[in-house]
């Protein structure tokens, strides 16, 4: 079935000596990776310090070229998202590196080889699938980055609103931020990331036929899961327990079971805890490991194996807990961080704020929040003080997620710096909040940058953060008597828990608008243009219940919709967020953009970093 298997650095996947081409067949799905995926890839590359390169996973391909003397042409069956993203990152580095007009031989060769990784004889090495204008967008991006295609591609309309161009643009911003963080120029950052990308490893699974490819794809996606770092940490822990006085294998296994129950079944949450626990408490509780200033995916096993072997029950000094005791305390507090709290008026405000931190995609801040919970007594923090700090982190997370300032890969170190500030200054009580605020404010985007980030296709770029922001605005107008849990979930027919209140696009995002919408927006061409330019903007979004019952309906039908009991479920549902919509008889481009501007001002006021 498998014709060839090889683990290759990306410099060999996009080999400049033996060029190969990668075609994404039209039956594959569109390019769907978003900002969280782009950030995660970039972060992994930045954090990896191994000369062997970061392991990026596998891709499965059929070689459609039978003649051995011709350049291989691969149909990519699995791995197209990763290959497309990597090539967009390479294009972003080329855009910067090509500005270096140095005639130094090494620089000339560098530019030439990078060009050949992406384009050979005027043809792009990667050809994304056609639907959603993926291929047209990609070729336009490649050409716009200065890469020499044989013929100049046209720039597709609204390209900037789609993922290919947004990914390329985003990587440009990440490279600039990486340079600033290291106090170097953009050219240094581009060359550093280029080296990391070229060393990064992919496993290529090459098969001869499409039948083989789909059989292998099915087996790969249904095979047993391989051992994870968490499994290996567990195995090391249990193996050590047998050789440690004062503990038994059974007792340590029971402890581990308790910890995992607290952390839940999601592997990413488990791994995040073990990284964040080390990053939060390594200097505070004497857990620091030589050569590991920050816990990353690549050094996690080494960190915990060292602790398991050296201080399973004993601490580095009498004032600090041993590993077992520390993990018991930490998982107990982490459970509080990740467990959703009921959104009830006036009840459990701290736990509700901690839930908001998760909903605002602020889990990176858990490294600081875990420290604060573990050190609450020593730092003389009341529950009200913790509530104030949690709300501060929510605001910071919303602003950061919208502006990408500071970039994702800096966040762990930023929160570790905050912990160091608190410890160094021996801050207590209200002083802790001041220390945290000073550090976060120095690294956060200004209001003007925050406001700019709220324009554009916010739903497409940041759907979860957009929902969180809209919910927070809606809650501002609630009283005890009108309180609604906008995070409540109901089980649908498929048995899946879905939000009772959901984001609603006022102007539908459906491809075919009905006649009422076309007429209201000034004809078919104007309607299509308005939809392309604004459908995912803030001004076109709101919160309603029973979203599926609104869907493609006309504006007035959406506004006046009621349920079987006559209760308003459209824009007359009583949420202050819908007040303007409830008062309108029509909806057009001008109304949409005006509402966007008004909501942006409201959000900036509602999420102040002070």
Coordinates of C-alpha atoms in Angstrom, one line a residue:
X1 CA 0.0 0.0 0.0
X2 CA 2.7 2.5 1.0
X3 CA 5.2 3.2 -1.7
X4 CA 7.6 5.3 0.2
X5 CA 7.9 6.8 3.7
X6 CA 10.4 9.5 4.7
X7 CA 10.7 12.0 7.5
X8 CA 12.0 15.1 5.8
X9 CA 12.9 18.7 6.7
X10 CA 10.8 21.1 4.9
X11 CA 13.8 22.1 2.8
X12 CA 13.7 18.6 1.3
X13 CA 9.9 18.6 0.9
X14 CA 10.2 21.7 -1.2
X15 CA 13.5 20.5 -2.5
X16 CA 15.4 23.0 -4.7
X17 CA 17.5 20.4 -6.4
X18 CA 14.8 17.9 -7.2
X19 CA 11.7 20.1 -7.6
X20 CA 8.3 18.5 -6.9
X21 CA 4.8 20.0 -7.2
X22 CA 1.9 19.6 -4.8
X23 CA -1.7 19.8 -6.1
X24 CA -4.7 19.9 -3.8
X25 CA -7.5 18.0 -5.6
X26 CA -10.8 19.9 -6.1
X27 CA -12.7 17.4 -4.0
X28 CA -10.7 18.4 -0.9
X29 CA -12.2 21.0 1.5
X30 CA -11.2 24.7 1.3
X31 CA -8.4 26.2 3.2
X32 CA -9.9 26.5 6.7
X33 CA -7.1 27.2 9.1
X34 CA -7.6 30.4 11.1
X35 CA -5.6 32.7 13.4
X36 CA -5.4 30.3 16.3
X37 CA -3.8 27.7 13.9
X38 CA -1.4 30.3 12.4
X39 CA -0.4 31.4 15.9
X40 CA 0.1 27.9 17.1
X41 CA 2.3 27.0 14.2
X42 CA 4.4 30.1 14.6
X43 CA 4.7 29.6 18.3
X44 CA 5.8 26.0 17.9
X45 CA 8.6 27.1 15.6
X46 CA 9.7 29.9 17.9
X47 CA 9.7 27.8 21.0
X48 CA 11.5 24.9 19.5
X49 CA 15.2 25.1 20.2
X50 CA 16.1 21.7 18.8
X51 CA 18.6 21.6 15.9
X52 CA 16.6 18.6 14.6
X53 CA 13.7 20.9 13.9
X54 CA 10.1 20.9 15.1
X55 CA 8.0 17.9 14.1
X56 CA 5.0 19.2 12.1
X57 CA 3.2 15.9 11.5
X58 CA 2.5 13.9 8.3
X59 CA 1.1 14.4 4.9
X60 CA -0.3 11.8 2.6
X61 CA 0.1 12.1 -1.2
X62 CA -0.3 10.2 -4.5
X63 CA 2.5 10.6 -7.0
X64 CA 0.7 11.1 -10.3
X65 CA 4.0 11.2 -12.3
X66 CA 5.0 7.7 -13.4
X67 CA 8.1 8.7 -15.3
X68 CA 11.1 8.7 -12.9
X69 CA 12.9 11.4 -14.9
X70 CA 10.1 13.9 -14.5
X71 CA 9.5 16.2 -11.5
X72 CA 7.1 14.4 -9.1
X73 CA 3.5 15.8 -9.0
X74 CA 1.7 14.9 -5.8
X75 CA -2.0 15.0 -5.2
X76 CA -2.3 15.9 -1.5
X77 CA -4.8 13.7 0.2
X78 CA -4.1 14.7 3.8
X79 CA -2.0 17.6 5.1
X80 CA -3.0 20.4 2.7
X81 CA -3.8 22.8 5.5
X82 CA -0.3 22.5 6.9
X83 CA 1.5 22.7 3.5
X84 CA -0.6 25.7 2.5
X85 CA 0.1 27.5 5.8
X86 CA 3.8 26.8 5.6
X87 CA 4.1 28.1 2.1
X88 CA 2.3 31.3 3.1
X89 CA 4.7 31.7 6.0
X90 CA 7.6 31.2 3.5
X91 CA 6.1 33.8 1.2
X92 CA 5.9 36.3 4.1
X93 CA 9.6 35.7 4.9
X94 CA 10.4 36.1 1.2
X95 CA 8.6 39.5 1.0
X96 CA 11.0 40.7 3.7
X97 CA 14.2 38.9 2.6
X98 CA 13.8 40.1 -1.0
X99 CA 14.1 43.7 0.2
X100 CA 17.8 42.9 1.0
X101 CA 19.6 44.1 -2.1
X102 CA 22.9 43.0 -0.8
X103 CA 25.2 41.5 -3.5
X104 CA 26.9 39.3 -0.9
X105 CA 27.0 35.8 -2.4
X106 CA 25.4 34.2 0.6
X107 CA 22.5 36.6 0.5
X108 CA 22.0 36.1 -3.2
X109 CA 22.0 32.3 -2.8
X110 CA 19.6 32.6 0.1
X111 CA 17.1 34.6 -2.0
X112 CA 17.4 32.2 -4.9
X113 CA 16.9 29.1 -2.9
X114 CA 13.9 30.5 -1.1
X115 CA 12.3 31.4 -4.4
X116 CA 12.8 27.9 -5.7
X117 CA 11.1 26.5 -2.6
X118 CA 7.9 28.3 -3.7
X119 CA 8.2 28.8 -7.5
X120 CA 10.1 26.7 -10.1
X121 CA 10.3 27.9 -13.7
X122 CA 7.4 30.3 -13.2
X123 CA 5.1 27.7 -11.7
X124 CA 4.0 27.7 -8.0
X125 CA 5.2 24.5 -6.2
X126 CA 1.9 24.3 -4.4
X127 CA -1.5 24.5 -6.1
X128 CA -4.4 24.8 -3.6
X129 CA -7.8 23.6 -4.5
X130 CA -10.1 25.8 -6.7
X131 CA -13.2 26.3 -4.7
X132 CA -13.6 29.4 -2.6
X133 CA -11.1 31.1 -4.9
X134 CA -8.3 29.4 -2.8
X135 CA -6.1 28.9 -5.8
X136 CA -6.6 32.4 -7.3
X137 CA -6.0 34.0 -3.9
X138 CA -2.8 32.0 -3.4
X139 CA -1.3 32.8 -6.7
X140 CA -2.1 36.5 -6.1
X141 CA -0.4 36.3 -2.7
X142 CA 2.7 34.6 -4.2
X143 CA 2.9 37.2 -6.9
X144 CA 2.4 40.0 -4.5
X145 CA 5.2 38.8 -2.3
X146 CA 7.5 39.3 -5.3
X147 CA 7.9 35.7 -6.4
X148 CA 8.4 35.2 -10.2
X149 CA 5.3 33.6 -11.7
X150 CA 5.3 33.1 -15.5
X151 CA 2.2 35.1 -15.9
X152 CA 0.8 37.8 -13.7
X153 CA -2.3 36.5 -11.9
X154 CA -5.3 38.8 -11.4
X155 CA -6.2 40.0 -7.9
X156 CA -9.5 38.4 -7.0
X157 CA -12.2 40.7 -5.7
X158 CA -12.5 40.8 -1.9
X159 CA -9.3 38.7 -1.5
X160 CA -8.4 40.5 1.7
X161 CA -11.5 39.2 3.4
X162 CA -10.6 35.5 2.8
X163 CA -8.2 33.3 4.7
X164 CA -5.3 32.9 2.2
X165 CA -4.5 36.6 2.1
X166 CA -5.3 37.1 5.8
X167 CA -2.9 34.3 6.8
X168 CA -0.1 35.8 4.7
X169 CA -0.8 39.3 6.2
X170 CA -0.9 37.8 9.7
X171 CA 2.5 36.1 9.3
X172 CA 3.9 39.5 8.3
X173 CA 2.7 41.0 11.5
X174 CA 4.0 38.1 13.5
X175 CA 7.5 38.5 11.9
X176 CA 7.5 42.2 12.7
X177 CA 6.5 41.5 16.3
X178 CA 9.1 38.8 16.6
X179 CA 11.8 41.2 15.5
X180 CA 10.6 43.9 18.0
X181 CA 10.6 41.4 20.8
X182 CA 14.2 40.4 20.1
X183 CA 15.2 44.1 19.5
X184 CA 16.3 43.2 16.0
X185 CA 15.2 44.2 12.5
X186 CA 12.6 42.5 10.3
X187 CA 15.3 40.9 8.1
X188 CA 16.8 39.2 11.1
X189 CA 13.4 37.8 12.1
X190 CA 12.6 36.6 8.6
X191 CA 15.9 34.8 8.4
X192 CA 15.6 33.3 11.8
X193 CA 12.1 31.9 11.1
X194 CA 13.2 30.8 7.6
X195 CA 15.9 28.6 9.2
X196 CA 13.4 27.2 11.7
X197 CA 10.8 26.4 8.9
X198 CA 13.5 24.7 6.7
X199 CA 14.6 22.5 9.6
X200 CA 11.0 21.6 10.6
X201 CA 10.2 18.0 9.9
X202 CA 7.3 16.4 8.0
X203 CA 6.7 12.7 7.4
X204 CA 5.8 12.1 3.8
X205 CA 3.6 9.0 3.2
X206 CA 3.7 8.4 -0.6
X207 CA 1.3 5.9 -2.2
X208 CA 0.8 4.8 -5.8
X209 CA -2.9 5.0 -6.2
X210 CA -5.9 6.9 -4.9
X211 CA -7.5 3.7 -3.6
X212 CA -4.4 3.1 -1.5
X213 CA -4.4 6.7 -0.3
X214 CA -8.0 6.6 0.9
X215 CA -7.6 3.2 2.6
X216 CA -4.5 4.5 4.4
X217 CA -6.2 7.8 5.3
X218 CA -9.1 5.9 6.9
X219 CA -6.7 3.6 8.8
X220 CA -4.6 6.6 10.0
X221 CA -7.7 8.4 11.3
X222 CA -9.1 5.3 13.1
X223 CA -5.9 3.9 14.6
X224 CA -5.2 3.8 18.3
X225 CA -3.8 7.0 19.7
X226 CA 0.0 7.0 20.2
X227 CA 1.5 7.7 23.6
X228 CA 1.4 11.4 24.5
X229 CA 3.8 13.3 26.8
X230 CA 1.1 13.1 29.5
X231 CA 1.1 9.3 29.2
X232 CA 4.9 9.2 29.5
X233 CA 4.9 11.5 32.5
X234 CA 2.4 9.2 34.1
X235 CA 4.4 6.1 33.4
X236 CA 7.6 7.7 34.8
X237 CA 5.7 8.7 37.9
X238 CA 4.3 5.2 38.5
X239 CA 7.7 3.6 37.8
X240 CA 9.4 5.9 40.3
X241 CA 6.7 5.3 43.0
X242 CA 7.7 1.7 43.3
X243 CA 11.2 2.8 44.3
X244 CA 10.3 5.7 46.7
X245 CA 9.9 5.3 50.4
X246 CA 6.7 6.7 51.9
X247 CA 4.5 6.2 48.9
X248 CA 3.0 3.2 47.1
X249 CA 2.2 2.5 43.5
X250 CA -1.6 2.3 44.4
X251 CA -1.6 5.7 46.2
X252 CA 0.3 7.5 43.4
X253 CA -2.0 6.0 40.9
X254 CA -5.0 7.2 42.9
X255 CA -3.5 10.6 43.0
X256 CA -2.9 10.7 39.3
X257 CA -6.5 9.6 38.6
X258 CA -7.8 12.4 40.8
X259 CA -5.6 14.9 39.0
X260 CA -6.8 13.8 35.6
X261 CA -10.4 13.9 36.7
X262 CA -9.9 17.5 37.7
X263 CA -8.3 18.4 34.4
X264 CA -10.9 16.6 32.3
X265 CA -10.6 14.4 29.2
X266 CA -9.3 17.0 26.8
X267 CA -5.6 16.3 26.2
X268 CA -4.8 19.9 25.2
X269 CA -6.1 21.0 28.6
X270 CA -4.0 18.4 30.4
X271 CA -0.8 19.3 28.6
X272 CA -1.5 23.1 29.1
X273 CA -1.8 22.5 32.8
X274 CA 1.6 20.7 33.1
X275 CA 3.3 23.5 31.1
X276 CA 1.6 26.3 33.0
X277 CA 2.1 24.8 36.4
X278 CA 5.9 24.7 35.8
X279 CA 5.9 28.2 34.3
X280 CA 4.0 29.6 37.2
X281 CA 5.7 28.0 40.1
X282 CA 9.2 27.0 38.9
X283 CA 11.0 29.8 40.7
X284 CA 8.4 30.3 43.4
X285 CA 8.4 26.6 44.6
X286 CA 12.0 25.8 43.5
X287 CA 11.0 23.6 40.5
X288 CA 13.3 25.2 38.0
X289 CA 15.1 22.8 35.7
X290 CA 18.5 23.8 34.2
X291 CA 18.2 24.6 30.5
X292 CA 14.4 24.9 30.7
X293 CA 13.4 28.5 31.4
X294 CA 10.0 27.9 29.9
X295 CA 8.0 24.7 29.6
X296 CA 7.2 23.9 26.0
X297 CA 5.8 20.9 24.2
X298 CA 9.3 19.8 23.3
X299 CA 10.9 19.8 26.8
X300 CA 7.9 18.9 28.9
X301 CA 8.8 15.2 29.4
X302 CA 12.4 16.1 30.4
X303 CA 11.2 18.7 33.0
X304 CA 8.9 16.2 34.8
X305 CA 11.2 13.2 34.5
X306 CA 13.9 15.3 36.3
X307 CA 11.4 16.2 39.1
X308 CA 10.0 12.7 39.4
X309 CA 13.6 11.3 39.8
X310 CA 14.8 14.0 42.2
X311 CA 12.0 15.3 44.4
X312 CA 8.8 13.2 44.1
X313 CA 7.9 13.7 47.8
X314 CA 10.7 15.9 49.0
X315 CA 11.0 19.6 48.2
X316 CA 14.1 21.5 47.2
X317 CA 13.9 23.2 50.6
X318 CA 11.7 22.9 53.7
X319 CA 9.4 25.8 52.7
X320 CA 8.4 24.3 49.4
X321 CA 6.1 21.3 48.7
X322 CA 7.3 18.1 47.0
X323 CA 6.0 17.3 43.5
X324 CA 3.1 15.1 44.6
X325 CA 1.8 17.7 47.1
X326 CA 2.3 20.5 44.6
X327 CA 0.5 18.8 41.8
X328 CA -2.4 18.0 44.2
X329 CA -2.8 21.7 45.2
X330 CA -2.3 22.9 41.6
X331 CA -4.8 20.6 39.9
X332 CA -7.4 21.5 42.5
X333 CA -7.0 25.2 41.7
X334 CA -6.8 24.6 38.0
X335 CA -10.1 22.7 38.1
X336 CA -11.6 25.9 39.3
X337 CA -10.1 27.8 36.4
X338 CA -11.5 25.5 33.7
X339 CA -14.9 24.6 35.1
X340 CA -17.8 26.7 33.7
X341 CA -19.7 28.5 36.4
X342 CA -23.5 29.1 36.2
X343 CA -24.2 32.6 34.9
X344 CA -26.6 33.7 37.7
X345 CA -27.2 37.2 38.9
X346 CA -25.0 38.1 41.9
X347 CA -23.8 34.5 42.6
X348 CA -20.2 33.3 42.5
X349 CA -18.8 36.4 40.8
X350 CA -15.2 35.2 41.0
X351 CA -16.0 31.8 39.4
X352 CA -18.1 33.6 36.7
X353 CA -15.1 35.9 36.0
X354 CA -12.8 32.8 35.7
X355 CA -15.3 31.3 33.3
X356 CA -15.3 34.6 31.3
X357 CA -11.5 34.3 31.0
X358 CA -12.0 30.9 29.2
X359 CA -14.8 32.3 27.0
X360 CA -12.6 35.2 26.0
X361 CA -9.9 32.8 24.9
X362 CA -7.7 33.9 27.7
X363 CA -6.5 30.5 28.9
X364 CA -2.9 31.6 28.4
X365 CA -3.4 33.9 31.4
X366 CA -4.1 30.8 33.5
X367 CA -0.4 30.7 34.2
X368 CA -0.7 33.9 36.2
X369 CA -4.2 33.1 37.6
X370 CA -3.0 29.7 38.9
X371 CA -0.1 31.4 40.7
X372 CA -2.5 33.9 42.3
X373 CA -4.9 31.2 43.5
X374 CA -2.0 29.1 44.9
X375 CA -0.5 32.1 46.6
X376 CA -3.7 33.8 47.7
X377 CA -3.1 33.6 51.4
X378 CA 0.6 34.6 51.2
X379 CA -0.2 37.6 48.9
X380 CA -3.1 38.6 51.2
X381 CA -5.6 38.5 48.3
X382 CA -9.3 38.6 49.2
X383 CA -11.8 37.0 46.9
X384 CA -12.8 40.5 45.8
X385 CA -9.1 41.2 45.0
X386 CA -8.9 38.0 42.9
X387 CA -12.2 39.0 41.2
X388 CA -10.7 42.4 40.2
X389 CA -7.6 40.6 38.9
X390 CA -9.6 38.1 36.9
X391 CA -11.6 40.8 35.3
X392 CA -8.4 42.7 34.4
X393 CA -7.1 39.5 32.7
X394 CA -10.4 39.2 30.8
X395 CA -10.1 42.7 29.4
X396 CA -6.4 42.2 28.5
X397 CA -7.2 38.9 26.8
X398 CA -10.0 40.5 24.7
X399 CA -7.8 43.3 23.6
X400 CA -4.8 41.0 22.9
X401 CA -6.8 38.5 20.9
X402 CA -8.2 41.3 18.7
X403 CA -4.9 43.1 18.1
X404 CA -2.4 40.3 18.5
X405 CA -0.4 42.7 20.8
X406 CA 1.6 41.2 22.3
X407 CA 1.8 38.1 19.9
X408 CA 0.8 34.7 21.2
X409 CA 4.3 33.3 21.6
X410 CA 5.2 36.1 24.0
X411 CA 2.3 35.5 26.4
X412 CA 3.8 32.8 28.6
X413 CA 6.9 34.8 29.2
X414 CA 4.9 38.0 29.8
X415 CA 2.8 36.3 32.6
X416 CA 6.0 34.8 34.0
X417 CA 7.5 38.3 34.1
X418 CA 4.4 39.5 36.0
X419 CA 4.9 36.7 38.6
X420 CA 8.5 37.7 38.9
X421 CA 7.5 41.3 39.4
X422 CA 5.1 40.3 42.2
X423 CA 7.7 38.1 43.9
X424 CA 10.5 40.6 43.6
X425 CA 8.5 43.5 45.0
X426 CA 6.9 41.2 47.6
X427 CA 3.6 42.8 46.5
X428 CA 0.5 42.1 48.7
X429 CA -3.1 43.1 48.7
X430 CA -4.1 45.9 46.3
X431 CA -0.5 46.4 45.3
X432 CA -0.6 43.0 43.4
X433 CA -3.3 44.5 41.1
X434 CA -1.1 47.6 40.4
X435 CA 1.9 45.5 39.6
X436 CA -0.1 43.3 37.2
X437 CA -1.8 46.3 35.6
X438 CA 1.5 48.2 35.1
X439 CA 3.2 45.2 33.2
X440 CA 0.1 44.4 31.1
X441 CA -0.6 48.0 30.1
X442 CA 3.0 48.4 29.0
X443 CA 2.6 45.6 26.5
X444 CA -1.0 45.9 25.4
X445 CA -2.3 47.8 22.4
X446 CA -3.5 51.3 22.8
X447 CA -7.2 52.2 22.4
X448 CA -6.7 53.4 18.8
X449 CA -5.2 50.0 17.8
X450 CA -7.9 48.2 19.7
X451 CA -10.6 50.2 17.9
X452 CA -9.0 49.5 14.5
X453 CA -9.0 45.8 15.2
X454 CA -12.7 45.8 15.7
X455 CA -13.4 46.8 12.1
X456 CA -13.3 44.2 9.4
X457 CA -14.6 40.6 9.3
X458 CA -14.4 40.1 13.1
X459 CA -16.7 37.0 13.0
X460 CA -14.6 35.3 10.4
X461 CA -11.4 36.1 12.3
X462 CA -12.4 35.8 15.9
X463 CA -15.8 34.2 16.1
X464 CA -15.5 33.2 19.8
X465 CA -14.2 36.5 20.9
X466 CA -16.9 38.3 18.9
X467 CA -19.5 36.3 20.7
X468 CA -18.0 37.0 24.1
X469 CA -17.9 40.7 23.4
X470 CA -21.5 40.8 22.2
X471 CA -22.6 38.9 25.2
X472 CA -20.8 41.2 27.6
X473 CA -22.4 44.3 25.9
X474 CA -25.9 42.7 26.2
X475 CA -25.3 41.9 29.9
X476 CA -24.5 45.5 30.6
X477 CA -28.2 46.4 30.1
X478 CA -29.6 43.6 32.3
X479 CA -31.0 43.9 35.8
X480 CA -31.8 41.2 38.3
X481 CA -35.3 41.1 36.9
X482 CA -34.3 40.8 33.2
X483 CA -31.2 38.7 33.7
X484 CA -30.7 36.0 31.0
X485 CA -27.9 33.3 31.0
X486 CA -26.6 34.0 27.5
X487 CA -24.1 31.1 27.9
X488 CA -26.9 28.5 28.5
X489 CA -26.7 25.4 26.4
X490 CA -29.4 23.0 25.3
X491 CA -29.1 19.5 23.8
X492 CA -30.0 19.3 20.2
X493 CA -31.5 16.3 18.4
X494 CA -28.1 14.9 17.7
X495 CA -27.3 15.0 21.5
X496 CA -24.9 17.9 21.2
X497 CA -25.0 20.8 23.6
X498 CA -25.5 24.0 21.7
X499 CA -25.9 27.6 22.8
X500 CA -29.5 28.7 23.4
X501 CA -28.5 32.2 22.4
X502 CA -26.3 32.5 19.3
X503 CA -24.7 35.0 17.0
X504 CA -27.1 36.2 14.3
X505 CA -26.0 37.8 11.1
X506 CA -28.6 40.6 10.3
X507 CA -27.7 40.5 6.6
X508 CA -27.6 36.8 6.0
X509 CA -24.3 35.1 5.1
X510 CA -26.1 32.7 2.7
X511 CA -24.9 32.7 -0.9
X512 CA -28.4 33.4 -2.3
X513 CA -30.2 36.3 -0.8
X514 CA -34.0 36.4 -1.2
X515 CA -35.8 39.1 -3.2
X516 CA -36.6 41.3 -0.2
X517 CA -32.9 41.6 0.7
X518 CA -31.8 42.2 -2.9
X519 CA -34.4 45.0 -3.3
X520 CA -33.5 46.5 0.1
X521 CA -29.8 46.6 -0.8
X522 CA -30.3 48.2 -4.2
X523 CA -30.2 45.3 -6.6
X524 CA -28.3 42.0 -7.1
X525 CA -24.9 43.5 -7.7
X526 CA -25.0 46.0 -4.8
X527 CA -26.4 43.3 -2.5
X528 CA -23.5 41.0 -3.4
X529 CA -21.0 43.7 -2.9
X530 CA -22.4 44.7 0.5
X531 CA -22.5 41.1 1.6
X532 CA -18.9 40.4 0.5
X533 CA -17.6 43.6 2.2
X534 CA -19.5 43.7 5.4
X535 CA -21.4 40.4 6.3
X536 CA -19.0 39.4 9.1
X537 CA -18.5 42.9 10.5
X538 CA -19.5 43.9 14.0
X539 CA -22.4 46.0 12.9
X540 CA -24.0 43.1 11.2
X541 CA -23.8 40.8 14.2
X542 CA -26.1 40.5 17.2
X543 CA -27.4 37.9 19.7
X544 CA -30.7 36.2 19.4
X545 CA -32.3 32.9 20.5
X546 CA -33.5 30.3 18.0
X547 CA -31.1 31.4 15.3
X548 CA -32.1 28.6 12.9
X549 CA -35.7 30.0 12.8
X550 CA -34.4 33.3 11.5
X551 CA -31.8 32.3 8.9
X552 CA -32.5 33.7 5.5
X553 CA -35.6 35.6 6.4
X554 CA -36.2 39.2 5.5
X555 CA -35.1 42.0 7.9
X556 CA -38.7 42.7 9.1
X557 CA -39.4 39.0 9.6
X558 CA -36.2 38.7 11.7
X559 CA -37.1 41.8 13.7
X560 CA -40.7 40.7 14.4
X561 CA -40.2 37.0 14.9
X562 CA -41.9 35.3 17.9
X563 CA -42.1 31.8 19.3
X564 CA -45.2 29.7 19.6
X565 CA -46.2 31.5 22.8
X566 CA -45.9 34.9 21.1
X567 CA -42.7 35.8 22.9
X568 CA -40.3 37.9 20.8
X569 CA -37.2 35.9 19.7
X570 CA -36.1 38.3 17.0
X571 CA -34.7 41.8 17.4
X572 CA -37.6 42.7 19.7
X573 CA -36.2 40.3 22.3
X574 CA -35.4 43.0 24.8
X575 CA -31.6 42.9 24.7
X576 CA -30.1 46.4 24.7
X577 CA -27.8 45.1 22.0
X578 CA -30.8 45.0 19.6
X579 CA -32.3 48.3 20.5
X580 CA -31.3 50.0 17.3
X581 CA -32.3 47.0 15.2
X582 CA -35.7 46.9 16.9
X583 CA -36.4 50.5 15.9
X584 CA -35.4 50.1 12.2
X585 CA -37.7 49.2 9.3
X586 CA -34.8 48.4 6.9
X587 CA -31.2 47.5 6.8
X588 CA -28.6 48.6 4.3
X589 CA -24.8 49.2 3.9
X590 CA -25.0 52.7 5.5
X591 CA -26.9 51.4 8.6
X592 CA -24.5 48.5 9.0
X593 CA -21.4 50.6 8.9
X594 CA -22.9 53.2 11.3
X595 CA -23.8 50.4 13.7
X596 CA -20.2 49.1 13.5
X597 CA -18.8 52.5 14.4
X598 CA -21.1 52.9 17.3
X599 CA -20.4 49.4 18.6
X600 CA -16.6 49.9 18.3
X601 CA -16.9 53.0 20.5
X602 CA -19.0 51.1 23.0
X603 CA -16.6 48.2 23.2
X604 CA -13.5 50.4 23.7
X605 CA -15.4 52.0 26.7
X606 CA -16.4 48.6 28.0
X607 CA -13.0 47.0 27.9
X608 CA -10.6 49.6 29.4
X609 CA -7.2 48.6 30.6
X610 CA -7.0 50.6 33.8

